Short mmCIF file of N, CA, C and O and ligand atoms in Angstrom, two decimals:
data_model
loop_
_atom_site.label_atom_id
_atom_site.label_comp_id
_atom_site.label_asym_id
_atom_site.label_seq_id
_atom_site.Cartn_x
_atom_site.Cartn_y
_atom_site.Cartn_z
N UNK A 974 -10.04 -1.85 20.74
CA UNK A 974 -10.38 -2.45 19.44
C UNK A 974 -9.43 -1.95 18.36
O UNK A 974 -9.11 -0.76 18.33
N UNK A 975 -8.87 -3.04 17.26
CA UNK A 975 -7.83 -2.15 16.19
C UNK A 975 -9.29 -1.34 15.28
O UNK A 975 -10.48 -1.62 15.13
N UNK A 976 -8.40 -0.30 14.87
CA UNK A 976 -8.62 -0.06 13.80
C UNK A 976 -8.45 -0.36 12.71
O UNK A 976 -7.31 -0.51 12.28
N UNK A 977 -9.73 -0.56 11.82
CA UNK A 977 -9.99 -1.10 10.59
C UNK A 977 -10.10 -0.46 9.77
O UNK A 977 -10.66 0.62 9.96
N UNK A 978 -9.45 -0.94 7.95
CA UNK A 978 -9.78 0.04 6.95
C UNK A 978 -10.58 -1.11 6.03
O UNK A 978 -10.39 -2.29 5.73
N UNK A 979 -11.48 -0.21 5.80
CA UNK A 979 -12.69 -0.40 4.96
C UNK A 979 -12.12 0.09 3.30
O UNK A 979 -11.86 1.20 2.83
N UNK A 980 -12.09 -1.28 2.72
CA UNK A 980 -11.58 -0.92 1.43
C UNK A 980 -13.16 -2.09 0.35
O UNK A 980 -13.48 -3.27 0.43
N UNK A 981 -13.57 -1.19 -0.31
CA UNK A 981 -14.74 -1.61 -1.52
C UNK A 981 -14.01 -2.42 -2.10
O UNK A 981 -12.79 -2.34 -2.08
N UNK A 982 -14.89 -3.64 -2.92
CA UNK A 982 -14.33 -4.48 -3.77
C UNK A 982 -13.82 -3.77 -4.97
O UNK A 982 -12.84 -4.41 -5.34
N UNK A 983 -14.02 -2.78 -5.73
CA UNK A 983 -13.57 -2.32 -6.53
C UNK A 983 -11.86 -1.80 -6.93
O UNK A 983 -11.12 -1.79 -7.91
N UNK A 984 -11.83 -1.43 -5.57
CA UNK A 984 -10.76 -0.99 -5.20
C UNK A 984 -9.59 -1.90 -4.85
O UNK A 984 -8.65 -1.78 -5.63
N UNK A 985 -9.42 -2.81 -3.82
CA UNK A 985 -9.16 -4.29 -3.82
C UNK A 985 -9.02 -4.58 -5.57
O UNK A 985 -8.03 -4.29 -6.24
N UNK A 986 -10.16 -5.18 -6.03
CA UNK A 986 -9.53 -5.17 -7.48
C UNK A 986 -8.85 -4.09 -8.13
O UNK A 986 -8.65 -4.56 -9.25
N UNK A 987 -8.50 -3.26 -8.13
CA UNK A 987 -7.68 -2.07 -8.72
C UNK A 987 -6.21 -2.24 -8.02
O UNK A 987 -5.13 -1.95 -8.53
N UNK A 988 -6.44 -2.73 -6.84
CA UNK A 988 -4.56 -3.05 -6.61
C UNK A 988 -4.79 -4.07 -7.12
O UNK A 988 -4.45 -3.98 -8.30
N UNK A 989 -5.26 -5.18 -6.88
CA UNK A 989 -4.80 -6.57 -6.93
C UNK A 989 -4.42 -6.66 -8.53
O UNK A 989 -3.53 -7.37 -8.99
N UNK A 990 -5.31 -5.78 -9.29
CA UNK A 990 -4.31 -5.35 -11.08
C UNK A 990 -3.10 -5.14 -11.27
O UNK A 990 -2.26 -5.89 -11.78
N UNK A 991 -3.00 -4.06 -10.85
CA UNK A 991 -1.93 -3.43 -10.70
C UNK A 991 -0.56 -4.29 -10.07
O UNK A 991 0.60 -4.17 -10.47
N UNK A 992 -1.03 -5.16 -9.01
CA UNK A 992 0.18 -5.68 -8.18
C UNK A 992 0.68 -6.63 -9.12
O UNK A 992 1.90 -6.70 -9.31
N UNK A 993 -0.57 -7.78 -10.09
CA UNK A 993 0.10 -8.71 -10.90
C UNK A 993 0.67 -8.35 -11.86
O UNK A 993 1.45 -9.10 -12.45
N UNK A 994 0.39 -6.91 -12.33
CA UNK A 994 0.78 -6.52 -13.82
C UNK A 994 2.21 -6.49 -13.50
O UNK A 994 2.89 -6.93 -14.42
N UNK A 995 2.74 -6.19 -12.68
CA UNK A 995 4.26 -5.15 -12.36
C UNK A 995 5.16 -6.26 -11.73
O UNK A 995 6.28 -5.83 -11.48
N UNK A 996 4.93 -7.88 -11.34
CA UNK A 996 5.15 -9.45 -11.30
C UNK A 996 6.47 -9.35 -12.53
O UNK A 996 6.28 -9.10 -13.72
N UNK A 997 8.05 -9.67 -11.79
CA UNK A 997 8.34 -9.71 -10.63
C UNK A 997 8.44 -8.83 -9.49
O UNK A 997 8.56 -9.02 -8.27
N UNK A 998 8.32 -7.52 -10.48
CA UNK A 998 8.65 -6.27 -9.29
C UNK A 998 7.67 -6.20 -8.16
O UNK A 998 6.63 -6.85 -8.22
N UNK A 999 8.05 -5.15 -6.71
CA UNK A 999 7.55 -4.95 -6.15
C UNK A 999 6.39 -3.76 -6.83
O UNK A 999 6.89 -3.14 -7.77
N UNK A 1000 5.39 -3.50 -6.60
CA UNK A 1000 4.65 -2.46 -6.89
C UNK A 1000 4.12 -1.64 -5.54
O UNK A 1000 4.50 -1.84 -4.38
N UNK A 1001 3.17 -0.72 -5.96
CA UNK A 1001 3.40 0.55 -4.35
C UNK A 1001 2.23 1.46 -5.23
O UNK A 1001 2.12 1.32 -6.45
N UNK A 1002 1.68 2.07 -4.73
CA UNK A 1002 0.53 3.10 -4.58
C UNK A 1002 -0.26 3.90 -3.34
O UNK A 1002 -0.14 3.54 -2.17
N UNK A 1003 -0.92 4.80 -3.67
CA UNK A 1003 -1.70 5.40 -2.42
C UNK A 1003 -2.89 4.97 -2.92
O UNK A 1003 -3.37 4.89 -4.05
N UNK A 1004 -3.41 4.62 -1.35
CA UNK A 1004 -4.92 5.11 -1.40
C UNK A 1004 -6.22 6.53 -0.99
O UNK A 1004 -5.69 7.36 -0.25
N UNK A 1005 -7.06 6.74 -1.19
CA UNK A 1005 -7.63 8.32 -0.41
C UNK A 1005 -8.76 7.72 -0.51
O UNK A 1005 -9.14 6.77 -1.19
N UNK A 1006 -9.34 8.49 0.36
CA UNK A 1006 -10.71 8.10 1.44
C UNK A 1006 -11.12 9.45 2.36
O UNK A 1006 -10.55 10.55 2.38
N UNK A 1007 -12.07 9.08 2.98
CA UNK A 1007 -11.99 9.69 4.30
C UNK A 1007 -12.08 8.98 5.56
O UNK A 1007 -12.93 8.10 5.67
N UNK A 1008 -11.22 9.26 6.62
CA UNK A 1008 -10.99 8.56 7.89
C UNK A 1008 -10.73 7.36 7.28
O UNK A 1008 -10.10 7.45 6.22
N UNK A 1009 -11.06 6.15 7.66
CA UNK A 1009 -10.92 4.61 7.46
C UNK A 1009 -11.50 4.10 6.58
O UNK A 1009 -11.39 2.89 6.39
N UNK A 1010 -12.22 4.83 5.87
CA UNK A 1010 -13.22 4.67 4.23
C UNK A 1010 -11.70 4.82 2.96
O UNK A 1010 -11.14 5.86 2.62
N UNK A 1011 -11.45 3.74 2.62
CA UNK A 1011 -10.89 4.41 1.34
C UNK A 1011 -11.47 4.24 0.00
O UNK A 1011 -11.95 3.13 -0.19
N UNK A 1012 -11.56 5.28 -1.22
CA UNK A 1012 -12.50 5.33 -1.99
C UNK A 1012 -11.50 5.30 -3.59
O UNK A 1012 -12.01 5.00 -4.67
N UNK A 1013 -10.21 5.64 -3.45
CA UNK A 1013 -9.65 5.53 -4.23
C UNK A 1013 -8.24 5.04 -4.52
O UNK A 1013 -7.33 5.44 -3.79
N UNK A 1014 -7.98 4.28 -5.44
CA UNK A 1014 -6.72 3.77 -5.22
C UNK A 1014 -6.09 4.43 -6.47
O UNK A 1014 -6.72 4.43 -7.52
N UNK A 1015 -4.34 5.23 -6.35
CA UNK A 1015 -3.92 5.19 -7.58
C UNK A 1015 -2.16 4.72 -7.60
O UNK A 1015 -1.17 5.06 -6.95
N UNK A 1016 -2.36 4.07 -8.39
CA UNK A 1016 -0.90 3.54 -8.87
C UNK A 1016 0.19 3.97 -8.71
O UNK A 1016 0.31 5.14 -9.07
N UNK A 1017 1.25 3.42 -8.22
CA UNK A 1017 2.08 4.80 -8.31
C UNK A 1017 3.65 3.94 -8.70
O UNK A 1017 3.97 2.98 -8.00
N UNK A 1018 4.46 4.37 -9.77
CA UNK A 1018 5.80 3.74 -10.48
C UNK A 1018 6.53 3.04 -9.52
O UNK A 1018 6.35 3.69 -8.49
N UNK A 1019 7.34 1.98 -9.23
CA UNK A 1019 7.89 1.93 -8.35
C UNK A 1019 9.24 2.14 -9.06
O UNK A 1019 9.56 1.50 -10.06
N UNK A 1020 10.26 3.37 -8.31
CA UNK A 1020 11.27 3.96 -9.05
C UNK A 1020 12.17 2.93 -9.29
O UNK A 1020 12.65 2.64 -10.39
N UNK A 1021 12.45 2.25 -7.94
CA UNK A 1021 13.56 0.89 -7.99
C UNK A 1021 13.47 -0.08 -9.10
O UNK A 1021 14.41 -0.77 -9.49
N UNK A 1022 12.31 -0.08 -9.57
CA UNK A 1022 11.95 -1.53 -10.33
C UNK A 1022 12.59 -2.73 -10.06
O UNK A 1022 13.28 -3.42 -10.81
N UNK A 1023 12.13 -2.96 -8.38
CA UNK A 1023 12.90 -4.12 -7.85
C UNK A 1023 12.23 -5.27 -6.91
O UNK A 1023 11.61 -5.09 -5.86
N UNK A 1024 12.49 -6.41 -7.50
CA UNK A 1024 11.36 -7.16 -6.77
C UNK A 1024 11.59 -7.37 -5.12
O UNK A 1024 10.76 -8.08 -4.56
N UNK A 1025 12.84 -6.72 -4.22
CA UNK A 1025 12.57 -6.58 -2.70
C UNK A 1025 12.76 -5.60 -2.27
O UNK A 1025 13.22 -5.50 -1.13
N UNK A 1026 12.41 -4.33 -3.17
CA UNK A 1026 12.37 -2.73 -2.37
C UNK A 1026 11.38 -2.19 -3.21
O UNK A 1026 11.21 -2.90 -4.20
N UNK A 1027 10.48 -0.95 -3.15
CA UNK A 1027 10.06 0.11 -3.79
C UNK A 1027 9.97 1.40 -3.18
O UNK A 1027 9.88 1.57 -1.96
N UNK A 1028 10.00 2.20 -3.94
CA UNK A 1028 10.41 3.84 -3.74
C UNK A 1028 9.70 4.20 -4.41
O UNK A 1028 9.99 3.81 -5.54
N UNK A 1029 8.23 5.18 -4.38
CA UNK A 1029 7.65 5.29 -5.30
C UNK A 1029 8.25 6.79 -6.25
O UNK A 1029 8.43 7.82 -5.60
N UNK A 1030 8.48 6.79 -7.42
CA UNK A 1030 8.27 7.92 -8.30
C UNK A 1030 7.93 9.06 -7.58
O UNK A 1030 6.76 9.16 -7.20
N UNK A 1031 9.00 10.26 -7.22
CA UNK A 1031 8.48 11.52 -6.61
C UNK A 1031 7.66 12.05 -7.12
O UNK A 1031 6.88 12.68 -6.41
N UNK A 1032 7.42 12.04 -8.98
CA UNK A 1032 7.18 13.06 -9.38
C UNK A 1032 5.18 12.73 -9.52
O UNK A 1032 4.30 13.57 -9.68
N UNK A 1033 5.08 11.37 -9.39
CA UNK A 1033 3.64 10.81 -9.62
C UNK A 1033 3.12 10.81 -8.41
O UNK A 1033 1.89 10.84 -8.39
N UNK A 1034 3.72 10.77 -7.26
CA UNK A 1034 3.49 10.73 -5.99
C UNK A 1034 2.66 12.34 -5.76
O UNK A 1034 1.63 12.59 -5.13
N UNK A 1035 3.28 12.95 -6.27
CA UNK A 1035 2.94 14.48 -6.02
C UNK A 1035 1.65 14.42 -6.95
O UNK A 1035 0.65 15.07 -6.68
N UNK A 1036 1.72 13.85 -7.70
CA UNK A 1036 0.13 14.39 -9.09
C UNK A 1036 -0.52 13.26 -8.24
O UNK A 1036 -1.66 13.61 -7.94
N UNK A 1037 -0.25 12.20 -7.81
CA UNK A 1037 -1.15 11.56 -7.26
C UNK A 1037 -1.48 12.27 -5.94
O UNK A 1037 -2.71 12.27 -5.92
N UNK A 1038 -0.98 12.94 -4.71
CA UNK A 1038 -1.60 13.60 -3.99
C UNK A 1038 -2.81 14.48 -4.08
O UNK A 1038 -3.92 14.40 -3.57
N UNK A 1039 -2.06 15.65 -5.17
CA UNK A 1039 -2.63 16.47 -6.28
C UNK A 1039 -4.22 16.30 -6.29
O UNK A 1039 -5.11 17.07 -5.91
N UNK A 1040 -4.27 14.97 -6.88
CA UNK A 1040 -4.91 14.35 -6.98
C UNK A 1040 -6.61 14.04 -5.78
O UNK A 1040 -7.82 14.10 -5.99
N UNK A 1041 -6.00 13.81 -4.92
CA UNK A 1041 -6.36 13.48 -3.70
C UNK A 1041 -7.45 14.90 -3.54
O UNK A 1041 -8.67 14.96 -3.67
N UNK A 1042 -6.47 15.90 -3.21
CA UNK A 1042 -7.06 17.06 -3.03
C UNK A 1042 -8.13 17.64 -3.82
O UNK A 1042 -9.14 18.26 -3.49
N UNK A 1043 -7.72 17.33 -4.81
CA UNK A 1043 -8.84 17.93 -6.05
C UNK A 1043 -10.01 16.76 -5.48
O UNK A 1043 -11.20 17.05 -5.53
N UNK A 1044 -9.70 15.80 -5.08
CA UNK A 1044 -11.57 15.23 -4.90
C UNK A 1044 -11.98 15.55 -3.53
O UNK A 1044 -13.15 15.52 -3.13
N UNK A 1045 -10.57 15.98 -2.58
CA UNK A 1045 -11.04 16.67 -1.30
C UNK A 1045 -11.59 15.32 -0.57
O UNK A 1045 -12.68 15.07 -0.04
N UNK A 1046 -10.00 14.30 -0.82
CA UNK A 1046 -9.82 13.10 0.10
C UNK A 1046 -8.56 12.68 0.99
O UNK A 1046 -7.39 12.92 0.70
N UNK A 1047 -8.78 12.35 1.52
CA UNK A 1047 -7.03 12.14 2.22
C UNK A 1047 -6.38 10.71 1.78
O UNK A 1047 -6.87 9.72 1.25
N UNK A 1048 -5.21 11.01 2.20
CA UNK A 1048 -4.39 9.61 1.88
C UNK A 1048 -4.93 8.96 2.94
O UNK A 1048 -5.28 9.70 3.86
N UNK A 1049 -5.06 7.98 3.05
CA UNK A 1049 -5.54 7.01 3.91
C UNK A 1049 -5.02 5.74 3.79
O UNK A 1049 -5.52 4.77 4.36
N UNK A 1050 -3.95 5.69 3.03
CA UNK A 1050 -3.58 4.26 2.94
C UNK A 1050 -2.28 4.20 1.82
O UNK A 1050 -2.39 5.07 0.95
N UNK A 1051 -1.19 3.43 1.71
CA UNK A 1051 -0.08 3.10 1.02
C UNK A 1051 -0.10 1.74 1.44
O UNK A 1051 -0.05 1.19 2.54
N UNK A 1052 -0.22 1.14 -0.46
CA UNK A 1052 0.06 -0.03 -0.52
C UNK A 1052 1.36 -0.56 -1.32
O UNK A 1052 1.70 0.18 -2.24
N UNK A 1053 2.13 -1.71 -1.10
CA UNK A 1053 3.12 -2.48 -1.98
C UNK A 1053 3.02 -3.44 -1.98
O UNK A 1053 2.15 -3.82 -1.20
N UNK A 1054 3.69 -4.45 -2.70
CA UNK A 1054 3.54 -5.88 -3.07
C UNK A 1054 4.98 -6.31 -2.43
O UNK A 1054 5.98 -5.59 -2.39
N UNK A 1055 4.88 -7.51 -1.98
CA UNK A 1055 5.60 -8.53 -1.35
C UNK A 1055 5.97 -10.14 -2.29
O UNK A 1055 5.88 -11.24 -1.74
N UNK A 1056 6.38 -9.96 -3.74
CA UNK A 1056 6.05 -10.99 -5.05
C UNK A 1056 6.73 -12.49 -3.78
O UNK A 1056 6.14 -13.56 -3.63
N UNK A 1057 7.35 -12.30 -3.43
CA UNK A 1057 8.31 -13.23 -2.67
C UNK A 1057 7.92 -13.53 -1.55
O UNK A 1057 8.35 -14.61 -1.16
N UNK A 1058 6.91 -12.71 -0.53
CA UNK A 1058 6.83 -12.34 1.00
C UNK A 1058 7.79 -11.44 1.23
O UNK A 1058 8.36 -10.70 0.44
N UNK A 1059 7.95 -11.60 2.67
CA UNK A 1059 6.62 -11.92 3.70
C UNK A 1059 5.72 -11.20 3.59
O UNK A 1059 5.71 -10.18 2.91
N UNK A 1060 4.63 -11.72 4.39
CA UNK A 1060 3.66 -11.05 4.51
C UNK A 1060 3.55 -9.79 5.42
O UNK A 1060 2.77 -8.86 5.19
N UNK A 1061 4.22 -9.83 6.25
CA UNK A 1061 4.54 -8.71 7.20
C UNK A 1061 5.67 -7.50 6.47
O UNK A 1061 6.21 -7.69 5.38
N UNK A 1062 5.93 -6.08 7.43
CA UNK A 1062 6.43 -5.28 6.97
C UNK A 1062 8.38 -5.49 7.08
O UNK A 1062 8.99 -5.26 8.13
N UNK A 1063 8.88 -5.83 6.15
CA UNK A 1063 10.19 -5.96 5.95
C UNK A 1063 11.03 -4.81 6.81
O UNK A 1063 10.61 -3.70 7.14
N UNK A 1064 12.36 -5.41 7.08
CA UNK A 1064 13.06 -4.38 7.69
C UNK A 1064 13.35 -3.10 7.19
O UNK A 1064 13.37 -2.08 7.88
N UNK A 1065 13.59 -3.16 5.84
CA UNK A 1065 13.47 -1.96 5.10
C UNK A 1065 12.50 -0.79 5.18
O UNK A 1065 12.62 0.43 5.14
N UNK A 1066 10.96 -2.13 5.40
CA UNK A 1066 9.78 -1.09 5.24
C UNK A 1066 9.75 -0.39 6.26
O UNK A 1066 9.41 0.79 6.14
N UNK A 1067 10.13 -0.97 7.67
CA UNK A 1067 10.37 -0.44 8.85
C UNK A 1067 11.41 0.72 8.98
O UNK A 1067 10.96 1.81 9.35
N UNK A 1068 12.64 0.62 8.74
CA UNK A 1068 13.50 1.46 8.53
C UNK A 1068 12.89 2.58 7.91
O UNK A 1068 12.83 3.62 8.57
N UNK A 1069 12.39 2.56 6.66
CA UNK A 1069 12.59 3.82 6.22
C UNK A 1069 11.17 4.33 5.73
O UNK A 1069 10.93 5.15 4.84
N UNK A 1070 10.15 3.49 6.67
CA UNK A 1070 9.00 4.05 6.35
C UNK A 1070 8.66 5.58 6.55
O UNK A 1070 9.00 5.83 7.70
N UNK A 1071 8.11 6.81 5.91
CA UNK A 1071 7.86 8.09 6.20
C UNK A 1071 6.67 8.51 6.56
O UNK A 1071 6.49 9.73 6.63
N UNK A 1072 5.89 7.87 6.78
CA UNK A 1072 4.28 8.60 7.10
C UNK A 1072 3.77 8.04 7.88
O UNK A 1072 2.80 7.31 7.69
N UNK A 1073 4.37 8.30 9.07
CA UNK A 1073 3.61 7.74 10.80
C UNK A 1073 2.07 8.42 11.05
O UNK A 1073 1.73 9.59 11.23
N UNK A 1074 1.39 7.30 10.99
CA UNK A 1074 0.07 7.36 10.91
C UNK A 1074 -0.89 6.85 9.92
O UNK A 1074 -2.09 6.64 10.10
N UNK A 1075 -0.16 6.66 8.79
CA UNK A 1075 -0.86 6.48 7.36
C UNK A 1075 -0.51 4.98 7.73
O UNK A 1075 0.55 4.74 8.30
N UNK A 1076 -1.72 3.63 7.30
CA UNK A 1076 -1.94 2.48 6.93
C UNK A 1076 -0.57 2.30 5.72
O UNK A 1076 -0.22 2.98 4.76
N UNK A 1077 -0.07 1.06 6.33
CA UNK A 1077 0.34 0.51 5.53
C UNK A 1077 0.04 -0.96 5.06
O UNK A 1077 -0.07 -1.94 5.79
N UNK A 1078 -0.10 -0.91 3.53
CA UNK A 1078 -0.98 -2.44 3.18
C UNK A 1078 -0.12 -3.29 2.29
O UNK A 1078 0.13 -2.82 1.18
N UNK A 1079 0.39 -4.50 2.61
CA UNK A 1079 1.61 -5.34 1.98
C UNK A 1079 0.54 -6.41 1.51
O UNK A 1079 -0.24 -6.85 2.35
N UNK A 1080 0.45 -6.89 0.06
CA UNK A 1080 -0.08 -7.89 -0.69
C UNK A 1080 1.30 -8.53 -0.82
O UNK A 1080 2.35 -8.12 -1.31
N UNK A 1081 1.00 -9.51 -0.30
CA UNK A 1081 2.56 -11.00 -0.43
C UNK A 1081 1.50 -12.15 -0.98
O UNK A 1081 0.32 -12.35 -0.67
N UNK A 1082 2.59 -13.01 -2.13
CA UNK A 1082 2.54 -14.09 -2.85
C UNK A 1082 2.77 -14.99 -1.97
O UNK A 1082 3.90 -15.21 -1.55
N UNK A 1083 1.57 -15.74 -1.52
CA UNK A 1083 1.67 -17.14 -0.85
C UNK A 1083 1.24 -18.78 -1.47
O UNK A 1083 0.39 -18.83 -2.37
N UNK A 1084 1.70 -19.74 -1.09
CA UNK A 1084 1.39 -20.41 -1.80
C UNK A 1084 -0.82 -20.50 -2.28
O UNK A 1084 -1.51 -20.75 -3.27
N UNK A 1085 -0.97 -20.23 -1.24
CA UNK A 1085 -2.95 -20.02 -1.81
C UNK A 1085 -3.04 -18.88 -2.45
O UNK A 1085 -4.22 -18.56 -2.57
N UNK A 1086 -2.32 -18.15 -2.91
CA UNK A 1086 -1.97 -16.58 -3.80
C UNK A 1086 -2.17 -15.52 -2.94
O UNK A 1086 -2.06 -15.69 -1.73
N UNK A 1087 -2.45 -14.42 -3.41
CA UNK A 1087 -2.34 -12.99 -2.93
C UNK A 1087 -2.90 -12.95 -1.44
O UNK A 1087 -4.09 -13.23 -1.31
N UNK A 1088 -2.30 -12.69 -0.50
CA UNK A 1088 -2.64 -12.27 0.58
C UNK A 1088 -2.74 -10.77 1.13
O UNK A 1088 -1.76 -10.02 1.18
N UNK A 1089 -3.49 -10.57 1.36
CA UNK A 1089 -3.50 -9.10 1.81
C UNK A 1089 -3.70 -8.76 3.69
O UNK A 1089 -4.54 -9.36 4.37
N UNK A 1090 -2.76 -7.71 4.22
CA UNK A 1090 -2.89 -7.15 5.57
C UNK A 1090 -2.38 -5.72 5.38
O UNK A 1090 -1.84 -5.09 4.48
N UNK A 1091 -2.83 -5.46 6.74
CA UNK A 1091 -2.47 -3.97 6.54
C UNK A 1091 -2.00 -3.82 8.16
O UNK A 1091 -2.35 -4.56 9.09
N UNK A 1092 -1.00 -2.51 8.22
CA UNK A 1092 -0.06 -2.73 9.84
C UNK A 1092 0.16 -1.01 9.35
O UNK A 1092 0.41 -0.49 8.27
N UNK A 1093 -0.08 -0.50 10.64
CA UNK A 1093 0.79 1.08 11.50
C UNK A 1093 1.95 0.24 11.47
O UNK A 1093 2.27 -0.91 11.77
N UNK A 1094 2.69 1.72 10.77
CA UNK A 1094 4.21 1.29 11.20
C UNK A 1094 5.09 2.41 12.32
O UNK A 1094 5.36 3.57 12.01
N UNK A 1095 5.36 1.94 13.33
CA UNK A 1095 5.35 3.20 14.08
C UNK A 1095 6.97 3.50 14.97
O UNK A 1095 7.20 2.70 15.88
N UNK A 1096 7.71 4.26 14.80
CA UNK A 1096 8.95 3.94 15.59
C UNK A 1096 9.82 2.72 15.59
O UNK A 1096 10.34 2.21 16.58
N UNK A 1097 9.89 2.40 14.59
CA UNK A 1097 10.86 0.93 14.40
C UNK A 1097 9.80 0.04 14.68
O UNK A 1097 10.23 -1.04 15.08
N UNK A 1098 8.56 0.11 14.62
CA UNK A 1098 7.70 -1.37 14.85
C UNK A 1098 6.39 -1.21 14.00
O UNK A 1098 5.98 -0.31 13.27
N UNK A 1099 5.97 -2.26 14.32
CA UNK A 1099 4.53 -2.35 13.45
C UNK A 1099 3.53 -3.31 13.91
O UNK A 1099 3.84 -4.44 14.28
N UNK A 1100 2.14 -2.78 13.88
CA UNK A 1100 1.15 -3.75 14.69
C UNK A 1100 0.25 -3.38 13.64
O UNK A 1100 0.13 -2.27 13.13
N UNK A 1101 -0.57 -4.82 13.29
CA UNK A 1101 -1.54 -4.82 12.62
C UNK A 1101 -2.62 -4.36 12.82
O UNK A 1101 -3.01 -3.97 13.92
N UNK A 1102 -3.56 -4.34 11.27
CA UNK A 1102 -4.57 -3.68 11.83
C UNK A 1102 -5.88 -4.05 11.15
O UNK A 1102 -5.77 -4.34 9.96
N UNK A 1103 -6.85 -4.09 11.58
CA UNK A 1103 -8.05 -4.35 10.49
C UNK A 1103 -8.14 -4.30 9.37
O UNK A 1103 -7.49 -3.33 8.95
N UNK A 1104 -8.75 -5.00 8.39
CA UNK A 1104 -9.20 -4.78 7.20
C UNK A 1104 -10.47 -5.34 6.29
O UNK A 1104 -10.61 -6.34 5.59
N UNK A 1105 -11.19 -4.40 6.56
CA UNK A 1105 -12.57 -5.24 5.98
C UNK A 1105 -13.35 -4.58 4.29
O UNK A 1105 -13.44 -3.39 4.01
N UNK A 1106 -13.78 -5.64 3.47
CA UNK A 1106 -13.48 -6.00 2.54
C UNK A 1106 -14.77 -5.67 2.13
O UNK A 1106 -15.44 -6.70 2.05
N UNK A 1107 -15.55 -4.43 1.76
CA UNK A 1107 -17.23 -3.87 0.77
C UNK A 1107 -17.30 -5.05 -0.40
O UNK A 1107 -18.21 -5.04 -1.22
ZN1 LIG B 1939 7.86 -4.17 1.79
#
């Protein structure tokens, strides 16, 4: 069976803000949870300010971990926006993804609007994975 991440409507709305505000750019954040629960989403700069790459901000990345810990949650999830597509993880994202194991969640602009999935990215590949919606 895949594994599924359980993301609250609240939260879902808290990217899906964030992703239109930052239109054309790509946007990018973590999420924290525990195990496959995620409970918090926070924003995070995308340094490139570019609508087909993001790199998030080292220095927010770290207060956003920071972060994490002080509520004594784990990362459980990194999301970015796709303003253009695809919906799947780009070669880039593949290339130079860093956190084997951590969910990755791509919101791409389709013509019926925001689509959301989420994919392990693992050794040059990526297989999807659940996502169910509180
Ligand atoms: Zn991407």
């Amino acid at each position: 069976m895949l594994p599924t991440l359980v993301i609250p409507s609240a939260c879902y709305h808290r990217m899906l803000k964030h992703i239109q505000a930052c239109i054309p750019e790509e946007a990018c954040g973590i999420l924290g949870g525990k195990g496959m629960n995620v409970e918090l989403v926070i924003p995070v700069t995308n340094r490139e300010h570019s609508p087909v790459r993001f790199y998030m901000e080292p220095l927010e990345l770290l207060h956003a971990l920071e972060t994490l810990e002080s509520e004594q949650l784990e990362m459980n999830g990194i999301f970015h926006s796709h303003p253009t597509g695809p919906q799947i993880p780009s070669e880039t994202d593949i290339k130079e993804f860093l956190y084997t194991g951590i969910p990755t969640l791509i919101w791409s602009y389709t013509d019926t609007g925001w689509v959301l999935r989420a994919f392990q990215i693992c050794k040059g590949n990526y297989e999807e994975i659940g996502l169910y919606l509180e």
